[in-house]
Tab-separated table of C-alpha atoms and ligand atoms in Angstrom:
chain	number	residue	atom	x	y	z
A	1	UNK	CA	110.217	144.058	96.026
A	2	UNK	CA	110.210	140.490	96.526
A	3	UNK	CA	107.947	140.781	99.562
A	4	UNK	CA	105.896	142.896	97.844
A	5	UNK	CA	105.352	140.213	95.056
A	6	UNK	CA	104.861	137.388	97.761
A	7	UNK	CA	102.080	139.867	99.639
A	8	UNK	CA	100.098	139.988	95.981
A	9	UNK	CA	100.302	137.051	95.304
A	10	UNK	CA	99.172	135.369	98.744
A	11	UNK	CA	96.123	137.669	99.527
A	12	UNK	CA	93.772	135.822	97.235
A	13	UNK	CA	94.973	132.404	96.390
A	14	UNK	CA	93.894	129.803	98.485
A	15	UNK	CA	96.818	128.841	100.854
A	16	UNK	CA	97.803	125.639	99.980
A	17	UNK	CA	100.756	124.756	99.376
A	18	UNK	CA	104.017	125.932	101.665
A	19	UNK	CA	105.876	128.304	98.880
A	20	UNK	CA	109.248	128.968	98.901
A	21	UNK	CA	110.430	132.441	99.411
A	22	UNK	CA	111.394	133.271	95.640
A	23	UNK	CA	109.663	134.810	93.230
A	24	UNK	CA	110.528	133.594	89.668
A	25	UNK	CA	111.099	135.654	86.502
A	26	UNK	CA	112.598	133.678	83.569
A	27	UNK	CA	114.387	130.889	82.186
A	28	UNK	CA	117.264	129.909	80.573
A	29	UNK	CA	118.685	126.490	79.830
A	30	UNK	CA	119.297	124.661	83.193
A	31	UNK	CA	118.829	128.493	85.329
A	32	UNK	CA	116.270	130.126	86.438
A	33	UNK	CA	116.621	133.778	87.651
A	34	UNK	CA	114.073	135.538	90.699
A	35	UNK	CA	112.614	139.162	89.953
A	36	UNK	CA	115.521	141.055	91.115
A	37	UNK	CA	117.727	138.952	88.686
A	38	UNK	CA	119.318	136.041	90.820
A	39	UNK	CA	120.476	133.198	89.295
A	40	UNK	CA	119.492	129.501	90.710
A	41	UNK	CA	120.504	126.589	89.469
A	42	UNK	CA	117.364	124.035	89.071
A	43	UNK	CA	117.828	120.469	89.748
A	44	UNK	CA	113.564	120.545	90.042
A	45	UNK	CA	113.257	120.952	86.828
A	46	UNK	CA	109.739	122.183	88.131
A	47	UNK	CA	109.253	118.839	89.674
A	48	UNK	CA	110.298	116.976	86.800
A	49	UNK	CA	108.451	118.897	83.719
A	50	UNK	CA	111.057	120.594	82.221
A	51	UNK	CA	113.254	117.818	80.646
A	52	UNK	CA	114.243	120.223	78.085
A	53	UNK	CA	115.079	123.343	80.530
A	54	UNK	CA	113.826	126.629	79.496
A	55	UNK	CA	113.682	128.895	76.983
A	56	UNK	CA	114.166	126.484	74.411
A	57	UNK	CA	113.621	127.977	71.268
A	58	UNK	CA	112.822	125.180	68.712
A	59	UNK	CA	109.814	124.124	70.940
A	60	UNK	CA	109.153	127.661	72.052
A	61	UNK	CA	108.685	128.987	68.184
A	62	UNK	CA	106.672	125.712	67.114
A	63	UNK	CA	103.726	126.975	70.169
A	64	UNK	CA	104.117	130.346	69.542
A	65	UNK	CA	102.852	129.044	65.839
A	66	UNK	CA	100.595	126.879	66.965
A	67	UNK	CA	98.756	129.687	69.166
A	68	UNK	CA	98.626	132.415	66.526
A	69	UNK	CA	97.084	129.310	64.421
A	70	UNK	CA	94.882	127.051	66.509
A	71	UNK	CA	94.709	126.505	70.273
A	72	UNK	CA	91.454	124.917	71.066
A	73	UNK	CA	88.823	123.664	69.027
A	74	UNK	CA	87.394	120.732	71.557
A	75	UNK	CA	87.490	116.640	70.807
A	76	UNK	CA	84.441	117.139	68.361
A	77	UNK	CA	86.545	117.580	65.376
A	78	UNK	CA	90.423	116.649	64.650
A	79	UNK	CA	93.193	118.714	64.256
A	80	UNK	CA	96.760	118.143	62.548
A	81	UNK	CA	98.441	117.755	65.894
A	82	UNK	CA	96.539	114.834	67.586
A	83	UNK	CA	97.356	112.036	64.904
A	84	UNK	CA	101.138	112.929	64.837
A	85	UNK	CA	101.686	113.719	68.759
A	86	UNK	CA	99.715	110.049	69.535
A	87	UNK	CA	101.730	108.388	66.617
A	88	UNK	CA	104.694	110.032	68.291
A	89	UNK	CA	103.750	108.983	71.529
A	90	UNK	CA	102.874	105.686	70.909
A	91	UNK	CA	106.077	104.845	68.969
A	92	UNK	CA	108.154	106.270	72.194
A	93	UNK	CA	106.058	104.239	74.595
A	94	UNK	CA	105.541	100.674	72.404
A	95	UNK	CA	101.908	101.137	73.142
A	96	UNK	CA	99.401	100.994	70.819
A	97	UNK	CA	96.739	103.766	72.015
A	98	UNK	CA	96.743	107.014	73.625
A	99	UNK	CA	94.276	109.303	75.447
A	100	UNK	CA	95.350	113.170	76.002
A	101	UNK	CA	94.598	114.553	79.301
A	102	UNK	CA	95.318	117.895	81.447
A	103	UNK	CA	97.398	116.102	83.654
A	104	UNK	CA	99.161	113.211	85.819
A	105	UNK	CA	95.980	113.123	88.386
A	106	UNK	CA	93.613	112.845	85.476
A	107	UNK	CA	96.088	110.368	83.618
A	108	UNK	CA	95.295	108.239	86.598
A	109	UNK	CA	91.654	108.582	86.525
A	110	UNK	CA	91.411	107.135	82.830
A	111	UNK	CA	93.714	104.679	83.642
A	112	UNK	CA	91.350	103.200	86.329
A	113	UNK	CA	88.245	103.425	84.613
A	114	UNK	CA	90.011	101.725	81.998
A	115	UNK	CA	90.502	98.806	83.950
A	116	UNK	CA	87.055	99.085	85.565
A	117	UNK	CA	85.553	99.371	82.222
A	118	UNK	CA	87.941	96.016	80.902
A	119	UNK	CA	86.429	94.322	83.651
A	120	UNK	CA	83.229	95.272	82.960
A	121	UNK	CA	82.873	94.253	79.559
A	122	UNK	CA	84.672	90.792	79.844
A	123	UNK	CA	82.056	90.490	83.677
A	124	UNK	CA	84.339	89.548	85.463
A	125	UNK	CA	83.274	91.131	88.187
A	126	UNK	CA	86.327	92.302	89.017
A	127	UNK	CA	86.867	96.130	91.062
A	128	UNK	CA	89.526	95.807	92.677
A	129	UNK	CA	92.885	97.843	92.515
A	130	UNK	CA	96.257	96.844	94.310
A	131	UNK	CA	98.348	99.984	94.963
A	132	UNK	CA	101.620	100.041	96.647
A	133	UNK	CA	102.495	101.899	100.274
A	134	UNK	CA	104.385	105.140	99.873
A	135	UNK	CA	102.980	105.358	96.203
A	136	UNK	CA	101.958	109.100	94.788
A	137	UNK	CA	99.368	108.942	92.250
A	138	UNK	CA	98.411	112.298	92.181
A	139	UNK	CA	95.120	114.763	93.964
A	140	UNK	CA	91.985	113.628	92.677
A	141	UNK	CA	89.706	111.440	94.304
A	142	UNK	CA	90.413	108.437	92.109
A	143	UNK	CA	94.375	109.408	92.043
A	144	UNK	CA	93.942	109.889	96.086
A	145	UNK	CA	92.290	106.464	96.534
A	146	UNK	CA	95.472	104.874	95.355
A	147	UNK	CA	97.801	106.645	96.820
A	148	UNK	CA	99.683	104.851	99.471
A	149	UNK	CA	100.022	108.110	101.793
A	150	UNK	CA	96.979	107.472	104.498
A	151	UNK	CA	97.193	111.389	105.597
A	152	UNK	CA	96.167	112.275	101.765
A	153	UNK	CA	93.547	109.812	101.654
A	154	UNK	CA	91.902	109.973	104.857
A	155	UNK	CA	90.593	113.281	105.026
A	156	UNK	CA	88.774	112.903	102.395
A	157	UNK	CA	87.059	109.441	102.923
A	158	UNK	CA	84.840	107.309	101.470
A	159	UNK	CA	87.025	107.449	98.795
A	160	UNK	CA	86.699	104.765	95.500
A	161	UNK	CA	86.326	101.504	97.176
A	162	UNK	CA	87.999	98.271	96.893
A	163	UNK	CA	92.062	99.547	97.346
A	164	UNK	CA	94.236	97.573	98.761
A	165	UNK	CA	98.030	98.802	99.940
A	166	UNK	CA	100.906	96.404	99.268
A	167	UNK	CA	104.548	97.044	100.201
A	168	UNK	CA	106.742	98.160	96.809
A	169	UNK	CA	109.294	95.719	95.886
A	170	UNK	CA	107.469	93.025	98.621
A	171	UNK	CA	105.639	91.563	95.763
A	172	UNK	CA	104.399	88.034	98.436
A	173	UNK	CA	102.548	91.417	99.593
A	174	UNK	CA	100.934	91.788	96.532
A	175	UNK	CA	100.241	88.186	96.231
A	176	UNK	CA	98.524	88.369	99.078
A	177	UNK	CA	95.957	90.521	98.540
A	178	UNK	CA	95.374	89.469	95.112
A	179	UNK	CA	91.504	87.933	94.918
A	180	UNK	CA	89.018	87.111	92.137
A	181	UNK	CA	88.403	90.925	92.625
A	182	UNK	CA	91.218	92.284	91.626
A	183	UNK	CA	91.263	94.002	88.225
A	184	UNK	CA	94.675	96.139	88.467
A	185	UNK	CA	97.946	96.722	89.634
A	186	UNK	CA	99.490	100.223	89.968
A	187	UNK	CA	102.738	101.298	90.930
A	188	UNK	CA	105.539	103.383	89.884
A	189	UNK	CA	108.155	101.960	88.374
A	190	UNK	CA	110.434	104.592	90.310
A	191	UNK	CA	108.810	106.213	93.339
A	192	UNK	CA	109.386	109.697	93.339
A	193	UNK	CA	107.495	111.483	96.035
A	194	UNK	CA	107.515	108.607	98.267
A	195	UNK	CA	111.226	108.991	98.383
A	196	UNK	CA	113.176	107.956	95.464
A	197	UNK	CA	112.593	104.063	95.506
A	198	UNK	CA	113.017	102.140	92.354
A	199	UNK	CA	111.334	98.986	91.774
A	200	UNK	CA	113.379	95.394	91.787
A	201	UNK	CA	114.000	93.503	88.577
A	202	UNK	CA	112.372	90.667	90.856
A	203	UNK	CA	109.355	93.016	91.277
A	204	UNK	CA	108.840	94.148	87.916
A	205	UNK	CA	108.786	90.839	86.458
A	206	UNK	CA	107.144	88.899	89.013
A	207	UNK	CA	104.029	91.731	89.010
A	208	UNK	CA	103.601	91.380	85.334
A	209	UNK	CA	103.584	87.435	85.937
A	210	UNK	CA	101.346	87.680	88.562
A	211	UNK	CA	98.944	89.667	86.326
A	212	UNK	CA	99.252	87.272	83.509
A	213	UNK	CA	98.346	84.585	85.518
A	214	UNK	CA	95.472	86.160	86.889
A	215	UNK	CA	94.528	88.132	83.975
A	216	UNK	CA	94.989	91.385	86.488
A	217	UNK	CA	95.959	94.776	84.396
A	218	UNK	CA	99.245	96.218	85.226
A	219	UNK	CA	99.883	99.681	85.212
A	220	UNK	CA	102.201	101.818	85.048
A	221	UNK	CA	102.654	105.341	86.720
A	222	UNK	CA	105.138	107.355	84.248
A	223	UNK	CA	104.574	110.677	85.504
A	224	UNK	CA	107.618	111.209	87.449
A	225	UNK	CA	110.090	108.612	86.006
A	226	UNK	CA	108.997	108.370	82.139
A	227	UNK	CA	110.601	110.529	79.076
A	228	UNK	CA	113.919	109.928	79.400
A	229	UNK	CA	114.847	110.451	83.780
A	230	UNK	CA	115.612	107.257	84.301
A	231	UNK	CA	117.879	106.383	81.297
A	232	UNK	CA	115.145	104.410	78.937
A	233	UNK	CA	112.281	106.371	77.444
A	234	UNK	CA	109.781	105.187	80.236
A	235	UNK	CA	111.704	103.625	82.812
A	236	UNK	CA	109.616	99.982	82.866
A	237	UNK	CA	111.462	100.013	79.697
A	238	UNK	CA	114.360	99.891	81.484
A	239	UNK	CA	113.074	96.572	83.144
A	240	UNK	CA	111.997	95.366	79.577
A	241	UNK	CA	108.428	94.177	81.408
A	242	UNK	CA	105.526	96.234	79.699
A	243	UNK	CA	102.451	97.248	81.537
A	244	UNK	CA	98.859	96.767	79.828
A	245	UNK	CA	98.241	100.410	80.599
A	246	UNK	CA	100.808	103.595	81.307
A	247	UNK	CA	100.217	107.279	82.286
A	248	UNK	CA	102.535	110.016	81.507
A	249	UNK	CA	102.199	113.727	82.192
A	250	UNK	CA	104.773	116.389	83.096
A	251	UNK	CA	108.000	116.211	80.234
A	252	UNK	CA	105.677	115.296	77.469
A	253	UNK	CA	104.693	118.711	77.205
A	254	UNK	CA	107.723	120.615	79.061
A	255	UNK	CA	105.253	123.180	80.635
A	256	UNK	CA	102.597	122.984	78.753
A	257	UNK	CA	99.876	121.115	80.731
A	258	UNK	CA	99.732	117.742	79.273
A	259	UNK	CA	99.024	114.148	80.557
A	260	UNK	CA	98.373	111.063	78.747
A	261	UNK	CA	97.259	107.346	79.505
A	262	UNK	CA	97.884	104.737	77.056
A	263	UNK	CA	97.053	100.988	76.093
A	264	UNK	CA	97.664	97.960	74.413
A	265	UNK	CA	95.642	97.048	72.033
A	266	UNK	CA	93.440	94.338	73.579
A	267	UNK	CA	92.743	96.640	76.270
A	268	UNK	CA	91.668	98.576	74.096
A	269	UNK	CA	89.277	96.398	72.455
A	270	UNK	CA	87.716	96.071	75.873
A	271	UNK	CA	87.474	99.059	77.394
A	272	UNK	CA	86.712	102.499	77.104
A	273	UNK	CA	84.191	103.109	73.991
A	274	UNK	CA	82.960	106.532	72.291
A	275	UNK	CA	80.748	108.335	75.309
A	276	UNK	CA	82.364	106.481	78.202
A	277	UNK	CA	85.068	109.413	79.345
A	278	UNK	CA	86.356	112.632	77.677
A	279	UNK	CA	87.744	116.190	78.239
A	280	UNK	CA	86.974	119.610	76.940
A	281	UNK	CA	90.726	120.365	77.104
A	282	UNK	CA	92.582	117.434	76.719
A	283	UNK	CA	94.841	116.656	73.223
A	284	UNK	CA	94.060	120.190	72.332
A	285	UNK	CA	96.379	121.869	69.237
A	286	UNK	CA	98.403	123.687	70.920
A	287	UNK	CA	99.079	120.903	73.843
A	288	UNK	CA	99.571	118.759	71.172
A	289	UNK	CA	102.028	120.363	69.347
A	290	UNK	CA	104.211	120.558	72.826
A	291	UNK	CA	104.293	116.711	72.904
A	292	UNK	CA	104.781	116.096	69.078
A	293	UNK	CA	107.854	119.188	69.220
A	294	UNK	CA	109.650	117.984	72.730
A	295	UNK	CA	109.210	114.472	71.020
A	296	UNK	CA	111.219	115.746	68.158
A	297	UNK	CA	113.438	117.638	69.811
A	298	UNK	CA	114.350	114.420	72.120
A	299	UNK	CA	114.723	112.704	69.191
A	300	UNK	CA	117.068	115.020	67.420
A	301	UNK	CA	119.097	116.117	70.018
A	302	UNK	CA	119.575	112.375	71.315
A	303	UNK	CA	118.227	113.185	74.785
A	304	UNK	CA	118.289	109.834	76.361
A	305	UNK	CA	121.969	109.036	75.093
A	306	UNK	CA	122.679	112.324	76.799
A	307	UNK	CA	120.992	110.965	80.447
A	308	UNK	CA	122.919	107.992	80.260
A	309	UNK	CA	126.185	109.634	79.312
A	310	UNK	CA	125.772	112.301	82.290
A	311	UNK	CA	123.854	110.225	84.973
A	312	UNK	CA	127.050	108.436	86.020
A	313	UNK	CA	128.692	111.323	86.708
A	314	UNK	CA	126.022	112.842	88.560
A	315	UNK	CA	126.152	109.215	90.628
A	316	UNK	CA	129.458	108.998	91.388
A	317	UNK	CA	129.960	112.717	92.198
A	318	UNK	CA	126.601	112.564	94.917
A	319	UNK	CA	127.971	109.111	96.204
A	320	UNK	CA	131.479	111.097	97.210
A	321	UNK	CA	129.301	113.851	98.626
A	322	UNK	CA	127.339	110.979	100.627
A	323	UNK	CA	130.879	109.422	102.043
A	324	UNK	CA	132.225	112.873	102.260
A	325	UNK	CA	129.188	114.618	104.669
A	326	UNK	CA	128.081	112.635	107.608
A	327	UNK	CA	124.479	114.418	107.135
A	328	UNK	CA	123.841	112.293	104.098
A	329	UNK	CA	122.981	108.619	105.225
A	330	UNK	CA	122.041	107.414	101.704
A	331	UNK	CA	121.944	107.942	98.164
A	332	UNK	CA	118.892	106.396	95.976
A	333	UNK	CA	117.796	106.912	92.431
A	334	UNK	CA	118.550	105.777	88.689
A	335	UNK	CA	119.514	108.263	85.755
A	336	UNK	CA	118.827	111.785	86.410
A	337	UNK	CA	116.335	110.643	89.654
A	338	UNK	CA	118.173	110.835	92.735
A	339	UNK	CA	117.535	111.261	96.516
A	340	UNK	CA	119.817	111.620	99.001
A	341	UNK	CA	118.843	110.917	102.281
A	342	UNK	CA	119.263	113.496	104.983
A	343	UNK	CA	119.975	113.299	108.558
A	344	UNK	CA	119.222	117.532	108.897
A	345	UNK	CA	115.885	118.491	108.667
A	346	UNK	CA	115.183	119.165	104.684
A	347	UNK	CA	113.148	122.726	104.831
A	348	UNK	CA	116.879	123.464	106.808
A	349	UNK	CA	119.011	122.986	104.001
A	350	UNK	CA	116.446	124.199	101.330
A	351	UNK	CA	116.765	127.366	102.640
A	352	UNK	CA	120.315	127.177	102.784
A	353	UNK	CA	120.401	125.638	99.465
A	354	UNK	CA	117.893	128.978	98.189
A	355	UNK	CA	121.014	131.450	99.227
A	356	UNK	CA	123.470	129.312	97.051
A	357	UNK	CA	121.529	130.057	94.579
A	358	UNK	CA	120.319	125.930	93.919
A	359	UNK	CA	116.817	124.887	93.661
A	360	UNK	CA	115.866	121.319	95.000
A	361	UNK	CA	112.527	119.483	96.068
A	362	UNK	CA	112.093	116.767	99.230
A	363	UNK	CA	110.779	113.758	99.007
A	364	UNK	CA	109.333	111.322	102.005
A	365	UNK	CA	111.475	110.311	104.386
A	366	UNK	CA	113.581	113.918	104.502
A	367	UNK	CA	114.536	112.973	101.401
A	368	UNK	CA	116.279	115.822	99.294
A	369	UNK	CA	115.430	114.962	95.272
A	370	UNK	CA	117.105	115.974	93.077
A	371	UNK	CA	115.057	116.156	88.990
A	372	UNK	CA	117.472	118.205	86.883
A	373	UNK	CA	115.887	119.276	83.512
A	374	UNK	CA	117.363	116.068	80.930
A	375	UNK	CA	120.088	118.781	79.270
A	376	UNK	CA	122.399	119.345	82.649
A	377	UNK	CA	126.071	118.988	81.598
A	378	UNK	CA	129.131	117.715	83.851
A	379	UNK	CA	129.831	121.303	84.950
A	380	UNK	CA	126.463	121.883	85.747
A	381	UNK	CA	126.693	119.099	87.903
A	382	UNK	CA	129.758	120.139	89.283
A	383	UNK	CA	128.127	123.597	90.428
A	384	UNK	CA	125.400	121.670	92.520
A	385	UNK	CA	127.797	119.891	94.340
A	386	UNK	CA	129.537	122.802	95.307
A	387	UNK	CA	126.323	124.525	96.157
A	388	UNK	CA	124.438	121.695	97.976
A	389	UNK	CA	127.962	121.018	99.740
A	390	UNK	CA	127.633	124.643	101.098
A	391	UNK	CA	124.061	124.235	101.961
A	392	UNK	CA	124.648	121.312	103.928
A	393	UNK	CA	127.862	122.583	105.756
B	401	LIG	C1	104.027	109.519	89.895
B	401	LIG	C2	103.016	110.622	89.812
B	401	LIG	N1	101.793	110.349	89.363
B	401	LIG	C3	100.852	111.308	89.249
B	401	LIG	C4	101.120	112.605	89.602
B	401	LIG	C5	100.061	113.654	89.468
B	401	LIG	O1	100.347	114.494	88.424
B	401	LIG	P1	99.661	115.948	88.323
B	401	LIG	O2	100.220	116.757	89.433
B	401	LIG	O3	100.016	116.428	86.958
B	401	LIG	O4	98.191	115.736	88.476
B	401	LIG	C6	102.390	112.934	90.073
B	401	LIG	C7	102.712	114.317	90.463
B	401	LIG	O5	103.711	114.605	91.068
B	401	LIG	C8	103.363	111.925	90.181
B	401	LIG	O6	104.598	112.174	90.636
């Protein structure tokens, strides 16, 4: 049956990305179960969308709603969900304006012309973009061109010119290739797919120095770390230093495909103006509704307390896991974003990990990451350990 499924699905749809051999039916809370009704535990949390798990009702009833009432009506008029779902945003994120996109990738792209268009108007001059090595911005040509992965980028050369690589948490490497070009800094507060690295207080606070000094933007990429995973609401709030420009994506909508980049204020001023970017899609009702109900229900159901209450004990229990198994060299990560690094090859103990019934994703560096939907409890965490420790045996 399964193999049946996996046959369908494969004969028409471009093969591109390296599947795993399960074929998933529904959700519930921090499980997922396959077509013939096996249970996994996810700690992917569908690569970090699904803070809230699945099947959650509250949000689940509010789309249903929405859809029966509105789901698309394009950027030409407004709609009741925009206003509250930016206001919403905006007060979560301490910026002051917000653009709705698909997704991270085209998050990216409107964060760059931002700063291309800032530059523009104040003519500077200014083009250039300092990205960091081992970054993941996401797969379109602008969110390629700063990605700090040269087999993503290369194949698909001349990409947007003027990016320079600097090594994360190096930042006399960033220094160094600042110029009276330069017009941004991204990075990741937290890099996720380059293998669970989290930035340096030192870093943090001597980029946004850097780019005060040289009136340089700084942003952010939230994508991966933001909404709660790393313990603050967006994790450079966890640094207290706060980028001119952020991107979000993935648990703002909890499924529902939804990105967003965001600004202060007197980038706004400067920058993107009525005609100079837009989306059919983007901000729509019904994607708004997801962010302005998963907003709620973090609010309500105190979702960040909840991280920090459980990510210690998810910390200490992987840390005795790393002494405990000599295939474990390392353990990285903050809140519920951790890697452990692996001495076995990953796709190895994925498989492995796939019988125990646990789902997990890599990361760089044979890095096994682990992005549990925000809602895990202690026994939840528990289970994992006793799965992965299987797995890994
Ligand atoms: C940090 C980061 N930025 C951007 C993206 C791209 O997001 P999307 O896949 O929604 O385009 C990702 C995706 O994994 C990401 O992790």
């Amino acid at each position: 049956m399964v193999n049946e499924n996996i046959r369908n699905a494969e004969e028409h749809l471009l093969h591109i990305y390296n599947r795993f051999p399960v074929v998933l039916d529904h959700g519930e809370g921090v499980y997922l179960y396959d077509t013939e009704g096996k249970q996994y535990l996810d700690f992917a949390a569908g690569i970090g969308v699904n803070g809230l798990g699945y099947h959650n009702t509250e949000l689940n009833d509010a789309l249903k709603a929405q859809l029966d009432k509105l789901c698309h009506i394009s950027n030409l008029y407004y709609h009741e969900n925009s206003g509250a779902a930016a206001d919403a945003l905006a007060a979560a994120s301490g910026m002051d304006k917000v653009f709705f996109t698909n997704s991270g990738a085209e998050a990216i792209e409107g964060a760059l012309k931002t700063a291309r268009k800032y530059a523009w108007t104040k003519k500077s001059g200014r083009y250039e973009v300092i990205a960091m090595n081992h970054s993941f911005h996401g797969r379109t040509v602008g969110a390629v061109s700063v990605t700090g992965h040269r087999e993503y980028r290369e194949p698909f050369g001349p990409l947007f010119p003027g990016v320079h690589f600097a090594d994360y948490n190096d930042l006399e490497s960033v220094k160094a290739l600042v110029s009276d070009q330069t017009c941004a800094i991204i990075l990741e507060p937290l890099q996720g797919e380059g293998g669970i690295h989290p930035a340096t207080q030192e870093f943090m606070e001597g980029i946004r120095k850097l780019c005060d000094e040289q009136d340089i933007l700084m942003i952010c990429d939230e994508v991966q770390c933001g909404m709660g995973r790393t313990g603050t609401m967006f994790a450079w709030q966890g640094y207290g230093v706060r980028p001119d420009i952020m991107t979000m994506a993935k648990a703002i909508g909890n499924g529902i495909p939804v990105g967003a980049f965001a600004m202060m204020e007197h980038v706004a001023e400067q920058s993107l103006k009525p005609g100079d970017h837009g989306t059919t899609y983007g901000g729509n009702p019904l994607a708004c509704m997801a962010v302005r109900k998963v907003l709620e229900i973090f609010e309500k159901e105190r979702i960040v307390e909840h991280v920090n209450k459980i990510a210690p004990y998810l910390t200490a229990r992987l840390d005795e896991l790393t002494d405990k198994k000599e295939c474990i060299l390392e353990r990285r990560g903050r809140g519920l974003m951790q890697g452990l690094v692996l001495t076995k090859p990953f796709g190895e103990v994925n498989l492995r990990a796939l019988e125990e019934g646990l789902l997990v994703i890599s990361a760089e560096g044979n890095v096994l990451r682990l992005l549990p939907p925000l809602i895990i409890e202690e026994k939840h965490v528990d289970e994992m350990i006793k799965k992965l420790e299987r797995a890994l045996s």
